[in-house]
mmCIF file of C-alpha atoms in Angstrom:
data_model
loop_
_atom_site.group_PDB
_atom_site.id
_atom_site.type_symbol
_atom_site.label_atom_id
_atom_site.label_comp_id
_atom_site.label_asym_id
_atom_site.label_seq_id
_atom_site.Cartn_x
_atom_site.Cartn_y
_atom_site.Cartn_z
ATOM 1 C CA MET A 1 -8.701 -8.276 5.820
ATOM 2 C CA HIS A 2 -11.723 -7.648 8.153
ATOM 3 C CA ASP A 3 -12.593 -9.061 11.510
ATOM 4 C CA ILE A 4 -15.652 -11.358 11.139
ATOM 5 C CA ARG A 5 -16.660 -10.860 14.681
ATOM 6 C CA ALA A 6 -16.785 -7.207 14.163
ATOM 7 C CA ILE A 7 -18.919 -7.727 11.040
ATOM 8 C CA ARG A 8 -21.246 -9.926 13.013
ATOM 9 C CA ASP A 9 -21.536 -7.224 15.751
ATOM 10 C CA ASP A 10 -22.330 -4.183 13.476
ATOM 11 C CA PRO A 11 -22.989 -5.397 9.836
ATOM 12 C CA ASP A 12 -24.664 -1.911 9.018
ATOM 13 C CA ALA A 13 -21.555 -0.071 9.836
ATOM 14 C CA TYR A 14 -19.546 -2.270 7.337
ATOM 15 C CA ASP A 15 -22.227 -1.858 4.721
ATOM 16 C CA ARG A 16 -22.227 1.742 5.019
ATOM 17 C CA GLY A 17 -18.435 2.006 4.878
ATOM 18 C CA TRP A 18 -18.371 -0.183 1.670
ATOM 19 C CA ALA A 19 -21.204 1.624 0.275
ATOM 20 C CA SER A 20 -19.123 4.863 0.514
ATOM 21 C CA ARG A 21 -16.704 3.347 -1.675
ATOM 22 C CA GLY A 22 -19.151 2.409 -4.200
ATOM 23 C CA LEU A 23 -20.017 -1.211 -3.288
ATOM 24 C CA GLY A 24 -23.476 -2.661 -2.692
ATOM 25 C CA PRO A 25 -24.437 -4.570 0.561
ATOM 26 C CA GLN A 26 -21.748 -7.104 1.290
ATOM 27 C CA THR A 27 -22.699 -8.449 4.786
ATOM 28 C CA PRO A 28 -25.670 -10.696 3.838
ATOM 29 C CA ALA A 29 -23.407 -12.978 1.803
ATOM 30 C CA ILE A 30 -20.607 -12.768 4.418
ATOM 31 C CA LEU A 31 -22.827 -13.510 7.224
ATOM 32 C CA ASP A 32 -24.709 -16.423 5.347
ATOM 33 C CA LEU A 33 -21.201 -17.966 4.670
ATOM 34 C CA ASP A 34 -20.188 -17.490 8.363
ATOM 35 C CA ARG A 35 -23.488 -19.110 9.720
ATOM 36 C CA SER A 36 -22.694 -22.126 7.369
ATOM 37 C CA LEU A 37 -19.105 -22.197 8.440
ATOM 38 C CA ARG A 38 -19.998 -22.296 12.139
ATOM 39 C CA ALA A 39 -22.596 -24.904 11.618
ATOM 40 C CA ALA A 40 -20.184 -27.090 9.895
ATOM 41 C CA GLN A 41 -17.729 -26.512 12.807
ATOM 42 C CA THR A 42 -20.209 -27.330 15.248
ATOM 43 C CA THR A 43 -21.358 -30.598 13.468
ATOM 44 C CA LEU A 44 -17.589 -31.512 13.267
ATOM 45 C CA GLN A 45 -16.933 -30.838 16.849
ATOM 46 C CA ALA A 46 -20.125 -32.788 18.002
ATOM 47 C CA ALA A 47 -19.087 -35.800 15.838
ATOM 48 C CA GLN A 48 -15.520 -35.779 17.037
ATOM 49 C CA SER A 49 -16.757 -35.436 20.691
ATOM 50 C CA ARG A 50 -19.104 -38.399 20.155
ATOM 51 C CA ARG A 51 -16.442 -40.422 18.473
ATOM 52 C CA ASN A 52 -14.029 -39.969 21.308
ATOM 53 C CA GLU A 53 -16.786 -40.777 23.853
ATOM 54 C CA ALA A 54 -17.884 -43.942 21.983
ATOM 55 C CA SER A 55 -14.097 -45.173 21.766
ATOM 56 C CA LYS A 56 -13.909 -45.151 25.514
ATOM 57 C CA LEU A 57 -17.164 -46.881 25.878
ATOM 58 C CA ILE A 58 -15.980 -49.648 23.442
ATOM 59 C CA GLY A 59 -13.227 -50.332 25.854
ATOM 60 C CA GLN A 60 -15.543 -50.379 28.691
ATOM 61 C CA ALA A 61 -18.146 -52.585 27.159
ATOM 62 C CA LYS A 62 -15.331 -55.094 26.196
ATOM 63 C CA GLY A 63 -14.151 -55.059 29.791
ATOM 64 C CA ARG A 64 -17.635 -56.058 30.689
ATOM 65 C CA LYS A 65 -17.649 -58.682 27.889
ATOM 66 C CA ASP A 66 -20.536 -57.153 26.365
ATOM 67 C CA GLU A 67 -19.725 -57.818 22.797
ATOM 68 C CA ALA A 68 -22.899 -56.657 21.424
ATOM 69 C CA ALA A 69 -22.698 -53.209 22.976
ATOM 70 C CA ALA A 70 -18.835 -53.202 21.764
ATOM 71 C CA ALA A 71 -19.904 -54.106 18.231
ATOM 72 C CA ALA A 72 -22.742 -51.389 18.208
ATOM 73 C CA LEU A 73 -20.421 -48.835 19.301
ATOM 74 C CA MET A 74 -17.573 -49.735 16.794
ATOM 75 C CA ALA A 75 -20.249 -49.530 14.022
ATOM 76 C CA GLU A 76 -21.114 -46.092 15.304
ATOM 77 C CA VAL A 77 -17.346 -45.014 15.440
ATOM 78 C CA GLU A 78 -17.064 -46.224 11.717
ATOM 79 C CA ALA A 79 -20.128 -44.197 10.781
ATOM 80 C CA LEU A 80 -18.808 -41.142 12.563
ATOM 81 C CA LYS A 81 -15.662 -41.180 10.337
ATOM 82 C CA GLY A 82 -17.771 -40.428 7.400
ATOM 83 C CA ALA A 83 -19.632 -37.605 9.164
ATOM 84 C CA ILE A 84 -16.269 -36.220 10.352
ATOM 85 C CA ALA A 85 -14.775 -36.290 6.882
ATOM 86 C CA GLY A 86 -17.834 -34.585 5.213
ATOM 87 C CA ALA A 87 -17.876 -31.902 8.083
ATOM 88 C CA THR A 88 -14.047 -31.325 7.795
ATOM 89 C CA ASP A 89 -14.427 -30.836 4.011
ATOM 90 C CA ALA A 90 -17.448 -28.450 4.447
ATOM 91 C CA GLU A 91 -15.323 -26.470 6.956
ATOM 92 C CA THR A 92 -12.354 -26.274 4.663
ATOM 93 C CA ARG A 93 -14.473 -25.215 1.724
ATOM 94 C CA LEU A 94 -16.592 -22.746 3.564
ATOM 95 C CA GLY A 95 -13.596 -21.256 5.344
ATOM 96 C CA ALA A 96 -11.826 -20.567 2.015
ATOM 97 C CA GLU A 97 -14.838 -19.110 0.578
ATOM 98 C CA LEU A 98 -15.307 -16.617 3.478
ATOM 99 C CA ARG A 99 -11.534 -15.644 3.387
ATOM 100 C CA THR A 100 -11.714 -15.216 -0.406
ATOM 101 C CA LEU A 101 -14.834 -12.953 0.024
ATOM 102 C CA LEU A 102 -13.314 -10.956 2.884
ATOM 103 C CA ALA A 103 -9.882 -10.563 1.213
ATOM 104 C CA ALA A 104 -11.458 -8.915 -1.897
ATOM 105 C CA LEU A 105 -13.174 -6.057 0.085
ATOM 106 C CA PRO A 106 -11.410 -2.837 0.655
ATOM 107 C CA ASN A 107 -10.732 -1.138 4.022
ATOM 108 C CA LEU A 108 -13.505 0.931 5.663
ATOM 109 C CA PRO A 109 -12.945 4.861 5.484
ATOM 110 C CA ALA A 110 -12.036 6.601 8.759
ATOM 111 C CA ALA A 111 -14.965 8.652 10.285
ATOM 112 C CA ASP A 112 -13.430 11.971 9.118
ATOM 113 C CA VAL A 113 -12.798 11.061 5.397
ATOM 114 C CA PRO A 114 -15.277 13.067 3.164
ATOM 115 C CA GLU A 115 -17.975 11.457 1.113
ATOM 116 C CA GLY A 116 -17.436 11.262 -2.784
ATOM 117 C CA GLU A 117 -17.356 9.031 -5.652
ATOM 118 C CA ASP A 118 -13.875 10.207 -7.229
ATOM 119 C CA GLU A 119 -11.311 12.940 -7.311
ATOM 120 C CA HIS A 120 -14.068 15.653 -7.550
ATOM 121 C CA GLY A 121 -14.972 14.791 -3.833
ATOM 122 C CA ASN A 122 -11.524 15.421 -2.653
ATOM 123 C CA VAL A 123 -10.972 18.243 -0.079
ATOM 124 C CA GLU A 124 -8.004 20.562 -0.422
ATOM 125 C CA ALA A 125 -6.305 20.791 3.039
ATOM 126 C CA ARG A 126 -3.631 23.492 2.419
ATOM 127 C CA ARG A 127 -1.258 25.060 -0.261
ATOM 128 C CA TRP A 128 2.353 25.877 -0.099
ATOM 129 C CA GLY A 129 4.282 28.299 -2.458
ATOM 130 C CA GLU A 130 3.146 30.375 -5.482
ATOM 131 C CA PRO A 131 3.074 28.893 -8.943
ATOM 132 C CA PHE A 132 6.190 29.928 -10.797
ATOM 133 C CA ARG A 133 5.333 32.476 -13.574
ATOM 134 C CA ILE A 134 6.811 31.137 -16.861
ATOM 135 C CA GLU A 135 6.020 32.549 -20.254
ATOM 136 C CA SER A 136 5.073 29.922 -22.576
ATOM 137 C CA PRO A 137 6.372 26.887 -20.361
ATOM 138 C CA LYS A 138 7.674 23.903 -22.058
ATOM 139 C CA ASP A 139 6.740 20.571 -21.005
ATOM 140 C CA HIS A 140 9.399 18.204 -19.642
ATOM 141 C CA VAL A 141 9.394 16.090 -22.723
ATOM 142 C CA ASP A 142 10.451 19.214 -25.033
ATOM 143 C CA LEU A 143 12.868 20.363 -22.414
ATOM 144 C CA GLY A 144 14.521 16.884 -22.065
ATOM 145 C CA ALA A 145 14.829 16.599 -26.070
ATOM 146 C CA GLY A 146 16.141 20.050 -26.092
ATOM 147 C CA LEU A 147 18.881 19.178 -23.626
ATOM 148 C CA GLY A 148 19.593 15.851 -25.437
ATOM 149 C CA MET A 149 19.281 13.894 -22.141
ATOM 150 C CA MET A 150 15.788 12.259 -22.229
ATOM 151 C CA ASP A 151 15.229 9.783 -24.978
ATOM 152 C CA PHE A 152 11.890 7.921 -25.228
ATOM 153 C CA GLU A 153 12.686 6.337 -28.609
ATOM 154 C CA ALA A 154 15.676 4.402 -27.560
ATOM 155 C CA ALA A 155 13.813 3.190 -24.423
ATOM 156 C CA ALA A 156 10.844 2.081 -26.760
ATOM 157 C CA LYS A 157 13.153 0.149 -29.072
ATOM 158 C CA MET A 158 14.454 -1.896 -26.195
ATOM 159 C CA SER A 159 11.430 -2.102 -23.875
ATOM 160 C CA GLY A 160 8.340 -0.803 -25.360
ATOM 161 C CA ALA A 161 6.117 2.188 -24.319
ATOM 162 C CA ARG A 162 6.195 3.912 -20.841
ATOM 163 C CA PHE A 163 9.761 3.651 -20.545
ATOM 164 C CA VAL A 164 12.659 6.390 -20.832
ATOM 165 C CA VAL A 165 16.401 6.708 -20.930
ATOM 166 C CA LEU A 166 17.813 9.562 -18.994
ATOM 167 C CA LYS A 167 21.453 10.649 -19.821
ATOM 168 C CA ALA A 168 24.223 13.053 -18.515
ATOM 169 C CA GLY A 169 22.909 15.993 -16.431
ATOM 170 C CA LEU A 170 19.226 14.472 -16.124
ATOM 171 C CA ALA A 171 20.598 11.238 -15.088
ATOM 172 C CA ARG A 172 22.727 12.818 -12.410
ATOM 173 C CA LEU A 173 19.955 15.034 -11.305
ATOM 174 C CA GLU A 174 17.649 12.148 -10.660
ATOM 175 C CA ARG A 175 20.421 10.174 -8.641
ATOM 176 C CA ALA A 176 20.969 13.468 -6.584
ATOM 177 C CA LEU A 177 17.187 13.485 -5.849
ATOM 178 C CA GLY A 178 17.231 10.146 -4.402
ATOM 179 C CA GLN A 179 20.017 10.781 -2.278
ATOM 180 C CA PHE A 180 18.804 14.111 -0.941
ATOM 181 C CA MET A 181 15.401 12.523 -0.086
ATOM 182 C CA LEU A 182 16.935 9.659 1.762
ATOM 183 C CA ASP A 183 19.316 11.856 3.556
ATOM 184 C CA LEU A 184 16.403 14.123 4.703
ATOM 185 C CA GLN A 185 14.211 11.356 5.961
ATOM 186 C CA THR A 186 16.953 9.412 7.688
ATOM 187 C CA ARG A 187 19.149 12.116 9.123
ATOM 188 C CA GLU A 188 16.410 14.496 10.010
ATOM 189 C CA ASN A 189 13.087 12.720 10.338
ATOM 190 C CA GLY A 190 14.093 9.536 12.101
ATOM 191 C CA TYR A 191 13.474 6.978 9.388
ATOM 192 C CA VAL A 192 15.762 3.867 9.291
ATOM 193 C CA GLU A 193 17.112 3.154 5.842
ATOM 194 C CA VAL A 194 16.458 -0.218 4.337
ATOM 195 C CA ALA A 195 17.646 -2.015 1.298
ATOM 196 C CA PRO A 196 14.776 -4.569 0.645
ATOM 197 C CA PRO A 197 14.159 -7.202 -1.989
ATOM 198 C CA LEU A 198 12.543 -6.185 -5.159
ATOM 199 C CA LEU A 199 10.907 -9.538 -5.623
ATOM 200 C CA VAL A 200 8.372 -10.907 -3.332
ATOM 201 C CA ARG A 201 6.119 -14.059 -2.792
ATOM 202 C CA ASP A 202 2.354 -14.163 -3.030
ATOM 203 C CA GLU A 203 1.991 -13.933 0.720
ATOM 204 C CA ALA A 204 3.909 -10.580 0.788
ATOM 205 C CA ALA A 205 1.811 -9.062 -2.012
ATOM 206 C CA PHE A 206 -1.300 -10.382 -0.366
ATOM 207 C CA GLY A 207 -0.453 -8.778 2.934
ATOM 208 C CA THR A 208 -0.333 -5.196 1.785
ATOM 209 C CA GLY A 209 -3.434 -5.652 -0.291
ATOM 210 C CA GLN A 210 -2.094 -5.953 -3.931
ATOM 211 C CA LEU A 211 -3.199 -9.589 -4.285
ATOM 212 C CA PRO A 212 -5.643 -10.886 -5.296
ATOM 213 C CA LYS A 213 -7.499 -7.998 -6.584
ATOM 214 C CA PHE A 214 -4.749 -6.152 -8.470
ATOM 215 C CA ALA A 215 -2.710 -8.797 -9.876
ATOM 216 C CA ASP A 216 -3.097 -7.414 -13.255
ATOM 217 C CA ASP A 217 -1.274 -4.162 -12.164
ATOM 218 C CA LEU A 218 1.744 -6.113 -11.173
ATOM 219 C CA PHE A 219 4.542 -7.767 -13.139
ATOM 220 C CA ARG A 220 5.159 -11.616 -12.467
ATOM 221 C CA THR A 221 8.324 -13.568 -12.939
ATOM 222 C CA THR A 222 8.425 -16.910 -14.406
ATOM 223 C CA ASP A 223 9.126 -18.548 -11.007
ATOM 224 C CA GLY A 224 5.918 -16.954 -9.446
ATOM 225 C CA ARG A 225 7.463 -14.028 -7.692
ATOM 226 C CA TRP A 226 6.269 -10.463 -8.121
ATOM 227 C CA LEU A 227 8.171 -7.353 -8.792
ATOM 228 C CA ILE A 228 7.366 -4.822 -6.245
ATOM 229 C CA PRO A 229 5.100 -1.896 -7.251
ATOM 230 C CA THR A 230 6.341 -0.013 -4.341
ATOM 231 C CA ALA A 231 8.855 -0.581 -1.389
ATOM 232 C CA GLU A 232 5.779 -0.399 0.856
ATOM 233 C CA VAL A 233 5.298 -4.077 0.105
ATOM 234 C CA SER A 234 8.752 -5.174 1.167
ATOM 235 C CA LEU A 235 9.016 -2.668 4.140
ATOM 236 C CA THR A 236 5.649 -3.607 5.627
ATOM 237 C CA ASN A 237 6.277 -7.199 5.402
ATOM 238 C CA LEU A 238 9.299 -6.960 7.699
ATOM 239 C CA VAL A 239 6.809 -7.276 10.663
ATOM 240 C CA ARG A 240 4.618 -9.981 9.056
ATOM 241 C CA GLU A 241 3.930 -13.100 11.305
ATOM 242 C CA GLY A 242 5.624 -11.546 14.256
ATOM 243 C CA ILE A 243 5.216 -9.720 17.545
ATOM 244 C CA THR A 244 6.719 -6.465 18.048
ATOM 245 C CA ALA A 245 7.168 -4.866 21.466
ATOM 246 C CA GLU A 246 5.128 -1.805 21.782
ATOM 247 C CA GLU A 247 8.036 -0.004 23.307
ATOM 248 C CA ALA A 248 9.921 -0.197 20.159
ATOM 249 C CA LEU A 249 7.119 1.648 18.260
ATOM 250 C CA PRO A 250 6.709 3.457 16.111
ATOM 251 C CA LEU A 251 9.069 1.896 13.611
ATOM 252 C CA ARG A 252 9.969 4.240 10.804
ATOM 253 C CA LEU A 253 11.393 2.831 7.605
ATOM 254 C CA ALA A 254 12.582 4.386 4.331
ATOM 255 C CA ALA A 255 13.894 2.909 1.056
ATOM 256 C CA LEU A 256 14.917 3.964 -2.283
ATOM 257 C CA THR A 257 13.917 1.402 -4.769
ATOM 258 C CA PRO A 258 13.074 0.750 -8.470
ATOM 259 C CA CYS A 259 9.105 0.116 -8.653
ATOM 260 C CA PHE A 260 7.378 -1.594 -11.515
ATOM 261 C CA ARG A 261 3.785 -1.148 -12.490
ATOM 262 C CA SER A 262 1.987 -2.761 -15.551
ATOM 263 C CA GLU A 263 -0.462 0.383 -15.543
ATOM 264 C CA ALA A 264 -3.162 -1.968 -16.701
ATOM 265 C CA GLY A 265 -5.962 0.460 -15.890
ATOM 266 C CA ALA A 266 -4.128 3.477 -17.381
ATOM 267 C CA SER A 267 -4.893 3.033 -21.112
ATOM 268 C CA GLY A 268 -4.726 6.470 -22.682
ATOM 269 C CA LYS A 269 -3.611 8.157 -19.508
ATOM 270 C CA ASP A 270 -0.392 10.399 -19.303
ATOM 271 C CA THR A 271 1.070 8.643 -22.463
ATOM 272 C CA ARG A 272 3.355 11.342 -23.113
ATOM 273 C CA GLY A 273 6.498 11.713 -21.025
ATOM 274 C CA MET A 274 7.541 10.399 -17.495
ATOM 275 C CA ILE A 275 4.353 10.897 -15.469
ATOM 276 C CA ARG A 276 3.270 7.185 -15.850
ATOM 277 C CA GLN A 277 5.986 4.563 -16.404
ATOM 278 C CA HIS A 278 6.376 1.037 -16.008
ATOM 279 C CA GLN A 279 9.607 1.475 -14.113
ATOM 280 C CA PHE A 280 10.511 4.284 -11.861
ATOM 281 C CA GLN A 281 12.303 5.088 -8.631
ATOM 282 C CA LYS A 282 10.744 6.075 -5.504
ATOM 283 C CA VAL A 283 11.758 6.892 -1.776
ATOM 284 C CA GLU A 284 9.093 5.128 0.270
ATOM 285 C CA LEU A 285 8.192 5.683 3.866
ATOM 286 C CA VAL A 286 6.435 3.083 6.111
ATOM 287 C CA SER A 287 5.557 3.493 9.765
ATOM 288 C CA ILE A 288 4.447 0.581 12.090
ATOM 289 C CA THR A 289 2.602 1.995 15.030
ATOM 290 C CA THR A 290 0.262 0.878 17.814
ATOM 291 C CA PRO A 291 -3.328 1.915 17.396
ATOM 292 C CA GLU A 292 -3.096 4.842 19.602
ATOM 293 C CA GLN A 293 -0.156 6.328 17.649
ATOM 294 C CA SER A 294 -1.337 5.881 14.083
ATOM 295 C CA ALA A 295 -3.360 9.106 13.517
ATOM 296 C CA GLU A 296 -0.624 11.348 14.990
ATOM 297 C CA GLU A 297 1.998 9.450 12.794
ATOM 298 C CA HIS A 298 -0.106 9.953 9.751
ATOM 299 C CA GLU A 299 0.023 13.626 10.179
ATOM 300 C CA ARG A 300 3.786 13.349 10.687
ATOM 301 C CA MET A 301 4.345 11.217 7.755
ATOM 302 C CA VAL A 302 2.537 13.847 5.593
ATOM 303 C CA ALA A 303 4.606 16.599 7.036
ATOM 304 C CA CYS A 304 7.833 14.544 6.144
ATOM 305 C CA ALA A 305 6.866 14.176 2.508
ATOM 306 C CA GLU A 306 5.988 17.852 2.315
ATOM 307 C CA ALA A 307 9.321 18.750 3.666
ATOM 308 C CA VAL A 308 10.932 17.374 0.542
ATOM 309 C CA LEU A 309 8.907 19.678 -1.790
ATOM 310 C CA LYS A 310 9.567 22.687 0.623
ATOM 311 C CA ARG A 311 13.165 22.114 0.515
ATOM 312 C CA LEU A 312 12.967 21.961 -3.262
ATOM 313 C CA GLU A 313 10.888 25.044 -3.284
ATOM 314 C CA LEU A 314 8.251 23.381 -5.587
ATOM 315 C CA PRO A 315 4.650 24.833 -5.136
ATOM 316 C CA PHE A 316 2.197 22.057 -4.068
ATOM 317 C CA ARG A 317 -1.113 21.457 -2.291
ATOM 318 C CA THR A 318 -2.257 18.855 0.162
ATOM 319 C CA VAL A 319 -5.560 16.982 -0.637
ATOM 320 C CA LEU A 320 -7.600 14.941 1.650
ATOM 321 C CA LEU A 321 -9.067 12.062 -0.460
ATOM 322 C CA CYS A 322 -12.791 11.185 -0.360
ATOM 323 C CA ALA A 323 -13.868 7.705 0.314
ATOM 324 C CA GLY A 324 -14.389 6.907 -3.440
ATOM 325 C CA ASP A 325 -10.900 7.860 -4.493
ATOM 326 C CA MET A 326 -8.794 6.059 -1.799
ATOM 327 C CA GLY A 327 -6.662 3.057 -2.410
ATOM 328 C CA PHE A 328 -7.917 -0.409 -1.598
ATOM 329 C CA SER A 329 -5.988 -0.720 1.773
ATOM 330 C CA ALA A 330 -6.270 2.820 3.085
ATOM 331 C CA ARG A 331 -8.623 4.048 5.687
ATOM 332 C CA LYS A 332 -7.481 7.734 5.408
ATOM 333 C CA THR A 333 -5.119 9.353 2.656
ATOM 334 C CA PHE A 334 -3.527 12.514 2.002
ATOM 335 C CA ASP A 335 -2.174 13.193 -1.481
ATOM 336 C CA LEU A 336 0.518 15.876 -2.364
ATOM 337 C CA GLU A 337 0.021 17.419 -5.795
ATOM 338 C CA VAL A 338 2.932 19.469 -7.221
ATOM 339 C CA TRP A 339 2.404 22.461 -9.731
ATOM 340 C CA LEU A 340 3.236 21.655 -13.515
ATOM 341 C CA PRO A 341 3.430 24.835 -15.448
ATOM 342 C CA SER A 342 2.935 23.044 -18.777
ATOM 343 C CA GLN A 343 -0.405 21.612 -17.660
ATOM 344 C CA LYS A 344 -1.319 24.596 -15.431
ATOM 345 C CA ALA A 345 -2.435 22.136 -12.958
ATOM 346 C CA TYR A 346 -1.420 20.382 -9.656
ATOM 347 C CA ARG A 347 -0.488 16.664 -10.096
ATOM 348 C CA GLU A 348 -0.099 13.875 -7.615
ATOM 349 C CA ILE A 349 3.439 13.422 -6.497
ATOM 350 C CA SER A 350 2.947 11.643 -3.155
ATOM 351 C CA SER A 351 0.258 9.617 -1.454
ATOM 352 C CA CYS A 352 0.417 9.070 2.281
ATOM 353 C CA SER A 353 -2.057 6.549 3.765
ATOM 354 C CA ASN A 354 -3.011 5.249 7.212
ATOM 355 C CA CYS A 355 -4.250 1.559 6.727
ATOM 356 C CA GLY A 356 -5.132 0.987 10.493
ATOM 357 C CA ASP A 357 -5.023 -2.738 11.174
ATOM 358 C CA PHE A 358 -6.190 -3.862 7.688
ATOM 359 C CA GLN A 359 -2.803 -4.887 6.480
ATOM 360 C CA ALA A 360 -1.732 -6.294 9.822
ATOM 361 C CA ARG A 361 -4.670 -8.680 9.824
ATOM 362 C CA ARG A 362 -3.671 -10.079 6.320
ATOM 363 C CA MET A 363 0.021 -10.431 7.511
ATOM 364 C CA ASP A 364 -0.747 -11.411 11.251
ATOM 365 C CA ALA A 365 1.403 -8.669 12.436
ATOM 366 C CA ARG A 366 1.130 -7.904 16.078
ATOM 367 C CA CYS A 367 2.468 -5.911 18.971
ATOM 368 C CA LYS A 368 2.686 -6.637 22.640
ATOM 369 C CA SER A 369 3.289 -4.358 25.807
ATOM 370 C CA ALA A 370 5.765 -5.536 28.343
ATOM 371 C CA GLY A 371 4.054 -7.201 31.113
ATOM 372 C CA GLU A 372 0.827 -7.931 29.170
ATOM 373 C CA LYS A 373 -0.289 -11.344 28.251
ATOM 374 C CA GLY A 374 -2.358 -10.464 25.144
ATOM 375 C CA THR A 375 -1.158 -9.175 21.769
ATOM 376 C CA ARG A 376 -2.994 -6.803 19.295
ATOM 377 C CA PHE A 377 -2.663 -6.140 15.679
ATOM 378 C CA VAL A 378 -0.281 -3.150 14.776
ATOM 379 C CA HIS A 379 -1.354 -0.107 12.504
ATOM 380 C CA THR A 380 0.572 0.454 9.167
ATOM 381 C CA LEU A 381 1.138 3.560 7.303
ATOM 382 C CA ASN A 382 2.956 4.268 4.011
ATOM 383 C CA GLY A 383 3.804 7.141 1.914
ATOM 384 C CA SER A 384 5.913 8.351 -1.115
ATOM 385 C CA GLY A 385 8.709 10.596 0.097
ATOM 386 C CA LEU A 386 8.945 11.065 -3.127
ATOM 387 C CA ALA A 387 8.595 9.622 -6.455
ATOM 388 C CA LEU A 388 11.878 10.667 -8.303
ATOM 389 C CA GLY A 389 10.566 10.818 -11.754
ATOM 390 C CA ARG A 390 7.623 13.014 -11.042
ATOM 391 C CA THR A 391 9.915 15.166 -8.904
ATOM 392 C CA LEU A 392 12.370 15.505 -11.823
ATOM 393 C CA VAL A 393 9.447 16.498 -14.042
ATOM 394 C CA ALA A 394 8.503 19.042 -11.527
ATOM 395 C CA ILE A 395 11.876 20.515 -11.277
ATOM 396 C CA MET A 396 12.561 20.715 -15.139
ATOM 397 C CA GLU A 397 9.273 22.493 -15.649
ATOM 398 C CA ASN A 398 9.251 24.827 -12.683
ATOM 399 C CA TYR A 399 13.037 25.742 -12.913
ATOM 400 C CA GLN A 400 13.295 26.102 -16.805
ATOM 401 C CA ASP A 401 14.540 29.253 -18.425
ATOM 402 C CA GLU A 402 14.024 30.741 -21.868
ATOM 403 C CA ALA A 403 17.208 29.122 -23.196
ATOM 404 C CA GLY A 404 15.911 25.640 -22.082
ATOM 405 C CA ARG A 405 18.313 25.256 -19.169
ATOM 406 C CA ILE A 406 17.132 23.822 -15.869
ATOM 407 C CA ALA A 407 18.156 25.664 -12.613
ATOM 408 C CA VAL A 408 19.260 23.214 -9.780
ATOM 409 C CA PRO A 409 17.322 23.882 -6.601
ATOM 410 C CA GLN A 410 19.564 25.183 -3.832
ATOM 411 C CA ALA A 411 18.982 22.122 -1.731
ATOM 412 C CA LEU A 412 20.550 19.785 -4.476
ATOM 413 C CA HIS A 413 23.680 21.917 -4.995
ATOM 414 C CA PRO A 414 25.681 19.792 -2.386
ATOM 415 C CA TYR A 415 24.752 16.607 -4.281
ATOM 416 C CA LEU A 416 25.732 17.991 -7.562
ATOM 417 C CA GLY A 417 29.214 19.493 -6.771
ATOM 418 C CA GLY A 418 27.761 23.016 -6.766
ATOM 419 C CA LEU A 419 26.390 22.711 -10.306
ATOM 420 C CA SER A 420 23.813 25.596 -10.758
ATOM 421 C CA HIS A 421 22.272 24.504 -14.032
ATOM 422 C CA ILE A 422 21.560 21.492 -16.316
ATOM 423 C CA GLU A 423 22.267 22.570 -19.983
ATOM 424 C CA ALA A 424 22.975 21.121 -23.282
ATOM 425 C CA ALA A 425 26.575 20.555 -24.049
ATOM 426 C CA ALA A 426 28.148 23.338 -25.818
#
């Protein structure tokens, strides 16, 4: 959500920011609504003030036994009731229209975010590791089928497209990945493990920016709740409508949860395999900070996500997204892209975003320093640390051998009882 006072003060800055995200001028309509709303509020306040004043004068007139004056004042008060009702309705209607307009507009990019319309405008920040040299690499679908541990047909029969059944060693490997990622983030990187709800109400999805704009990307239950597309929704909403002591910040939270996405805008994209699924598991990282802490915390979060890929010895690159490729709530985003030999390309496996106070305004999440009277909005950050399915895909493809076996990265050996390879049953 955006601060209407800041838009009044510098409308050009907002239009420039939205233009960098592919939108035309928005502030003329916003400011017109704002002026109409403030005019209705002024009319309402004036009518209420006059009604209160006239009500007092009625008593004084009756005390003087001036019935004519009292009658005239009573008629005025009666007329003011209609004016107050009309102004109240106008205030309610215009306020709702302004909130709806502001809620549909994305966050403004940070000053150091590069210009660009889409992924072609993104800027590579760094690379880690050399791509594996594999002669004629198989993709994860063929590898999974060869192992007899990845079944898309069975999943389709019960659930439709974009689902998978993992079995035996691959199911165990995915489970190990989740435990490894959680242990790394909680034991070494200071995140607090949380087991949050998977179903949330409208207010929670609105707070993190999924609603109203992206309702089609979510799954809704028959009782009006939403299945979370990421644990970011649940974790960030832990501070909604509250005041957190600044001395307790930053809060660092982590959760391993299933995630559910309709992939409404992904028709024809990544239809083969596990890259884009309706249901998947992910370790999510969320930080709640003061405004002064958020930039440094963003860099720290990216490093925490990178640490997972480094421990698994998977080649990757870190990319700073341009304005046109960022998510709705983000003001600055780094993506991590892991190397997939079958595609001979880097593919996204994590996205780490600093949202500034954008989500906090939607949730009314504030912080307060000890001894200070005022409060201010917190900054919120989120990142994948990592998506389990895509990490499993990367391990399968990068650690395959000619026999179709999958070597287990050294970091996962303790989670698999020392197992060194995933291979088909003899």
